[in-house]
C-alpha positions as MATLAB code, in Angstrom:
seq = 'MTIREDLEAICAVNAFMQYNHIRLGQVEPDRVTMELTVEEEHLNPYGFIHGGALFTMADNACGMAARTDGRQYVTQSSAFTFLHSGVLGDTICMEGKVRRRGKTTCFVEANATNQAGELLASGSFTFYCIG';
ca = [
      64.037  -49.962   56.769;
      64.438  -53.009   54.167;
      65.267  -55.946   54.194;
      68.295  -56.396   54.067;
      68.885  -54.335   56.103;
      66.898  -55.727   59.226;
      69.073  -58.723   58.077;
      72.169  -56.747   58.496;
      70.982  -55.493   61.896;
      70.513  -58.304   63.694;
      73.163  -60.208   61.851;
      75.400  -56.662   63.102;
      74.141  -58.152   66.966;
      74.283  -61.900   66.490;
      77.165  -62.622   68.383;
      77.276  -66.765   67.694;
      78.023  -65.268   63.842;
      79.866  -62.971   64.521;
      82.357  -64.990   66.754;
      82.169  -68.183   63.811;
      82.756  -65.136   60.647;
      79.910  -66.172   59.198;
      78.432  -63.509   56.260;
      75.714  -62.865   55.299;
      75.566  -62.613   51.847;
      71.946  -62.998   49.794;
      68.074  -61.479   50.409;
      65.869  -61.570   48.764;
      61.918  -62.718   50.044;
      62.488  -66.416   51.241;
      65.476  -66.706   50.538;
      68.978  -66.264   52.172;
      72.091  -67.265   51.534;
      75.224  -67.544   54.729;
      79.167  -67.825   53.322;
      82.114  -69.064   55.546;
      85.640  -68.996   54.366;
      86.717  -72.083   56.029;
      89.977  -71.138   58.416;
      91.514  -73.761   60.895;
      89.086  -72.418   64.079;
      86.315  -74.720   62.058;
      88.768  -77.802   61.510;
      87.676  -81.316   63.433;
      90.447  -83.085   65.066;
      90.088  -85.116   60.672;
      90.713  -81.528   58.789;
      87.965  -81.596   57.455;
      85.410  -78.785   58.266;
      83.357  -78.893   61.513;
      79.928  -80.815   61.526;
      78.788  -77.960   64.266;
      79.904  -74.980   61.687;
      77.116  -76.157   59.150;
      74.959  -76.798   61.139;
      75.438  -73.223   62.764;
      75.228  -71.622   58.755;
      71.436  -73.458   57.914;
      70.276  -72.856   61.310;
      70.895  -68.707   60.600;
      70.540  -68.322   56.981;
      67.302  -70.327   57.055;
      66.729  -68.843   60.776;
      66.730  -65.697   57.927;
      64.778  -66.895   54.970;
      61.639  -66.935   56.920;
      62.260  -63.741   59.144;
      61.940  -62.284   55.387;
      58.510  -62.059   55.902;
      59.185  -58.924   58.602;
      58.065  -61.427   61.403;
      59.879  -62.344   63.956;
      61.419  -66.780   64.369;
      62.995  -70.157   66.556;
      63.881  -73.367   65.795;
      61.922  -75.853   66.575;
      63.088  -78.341   64.878;
      65.219  -79.809   62.343;
      67.142  -82.698   60.636;
      70.267  -82.208   59.410;
      72.713  -84.219   56.411;
      75.952  -84.296   55.942;
      77.080  -85.550   52.551;
      80.835  -84.746   51.513;
      83.645  -82.588   53.750;
      84.633  -79.090   53.610;
      88.422  -78.435   53.876;
      91.515  -75.003   55.045;
      90.887  -72.498   52.772;
      86.891  -73.677   50.831;
      84.296  -70.666   50.742;
      81.013  -72.245   52.057;
      77.787  -71.416   50.934;
      74.414  -72.379   52.953;
      71.397  -71.423   51.300;
      68.236  -71.272   53.480;
      64.396  -70.552   51.184;
      61.165  -71.362   52.758;
      59.059  -74.334   51.338;
      56.150  -73.694   53.130;
      54.973  -70.693   55.206;
      52.046  -70.748   57.490;
      50.363  -68.705   60.309;
      52.259  -69.744   63.233;
      55.273  -72.002   61.943;
      57.825  -71.657   59.003;
      59.217  -74.680   56.494;
      62.767  -73.605   55.690;
      65.662  -76.046   53.564;
      68.394  -75.707   53.277;
      72.089  -76.663   50.514;
      75.276  -75.805   51.526;
      77.997  -76.599   48.193;
      81.917  -75.192   48.163;
      83.057  -73.441   45.801;
      83.576  -75.800   43.186;
      78.850  -76.262   43.350;
      79.531  -79.744   45.187;
      76.865  -80.330   47.561;
      78.954  -81.120   51.278;
      74.782  -80.764   53.334;
      70.587  -80.786   53.386;
      68.800  -80.459   55.650;
      65.211  -78.856   56.615;
      63.950  -76.947   59.616;
      61.196  -75.529   60.782;
      60.965  -72.165   62.974;
      57.661  -71.040   65.475;
      57.076  -67.300   64.903;
      57.278  -65.419   68.056;
      56.372  -61.830   66.151;
];
């Protein structure tokens, strides 16, 4: 099974990703992208994409990037900053990129951009290897 096939299988059974309409994008060693087209259910009361939607995308993209080494991981910690608002109809791309991989932990950075290339959010995640 290829890395992409493994990640596609995980996405297919990840009910939270499916519920939030998050799609797997590019897959390569130590890097994964996720995509989401902003719909009504992703908006906060002010008409902007809810921060929780962006954070969910980041956690998934970074977790999948960590997993490109064939091992399983869970989120240990994170820091995430919201920089610009996404709106209805935007296509959001979240990139997760491994910056350092250890024996039991993996440090991954996340960046969210819209179709115009504007940086919407950025953060970092540490994952703990469970197998």
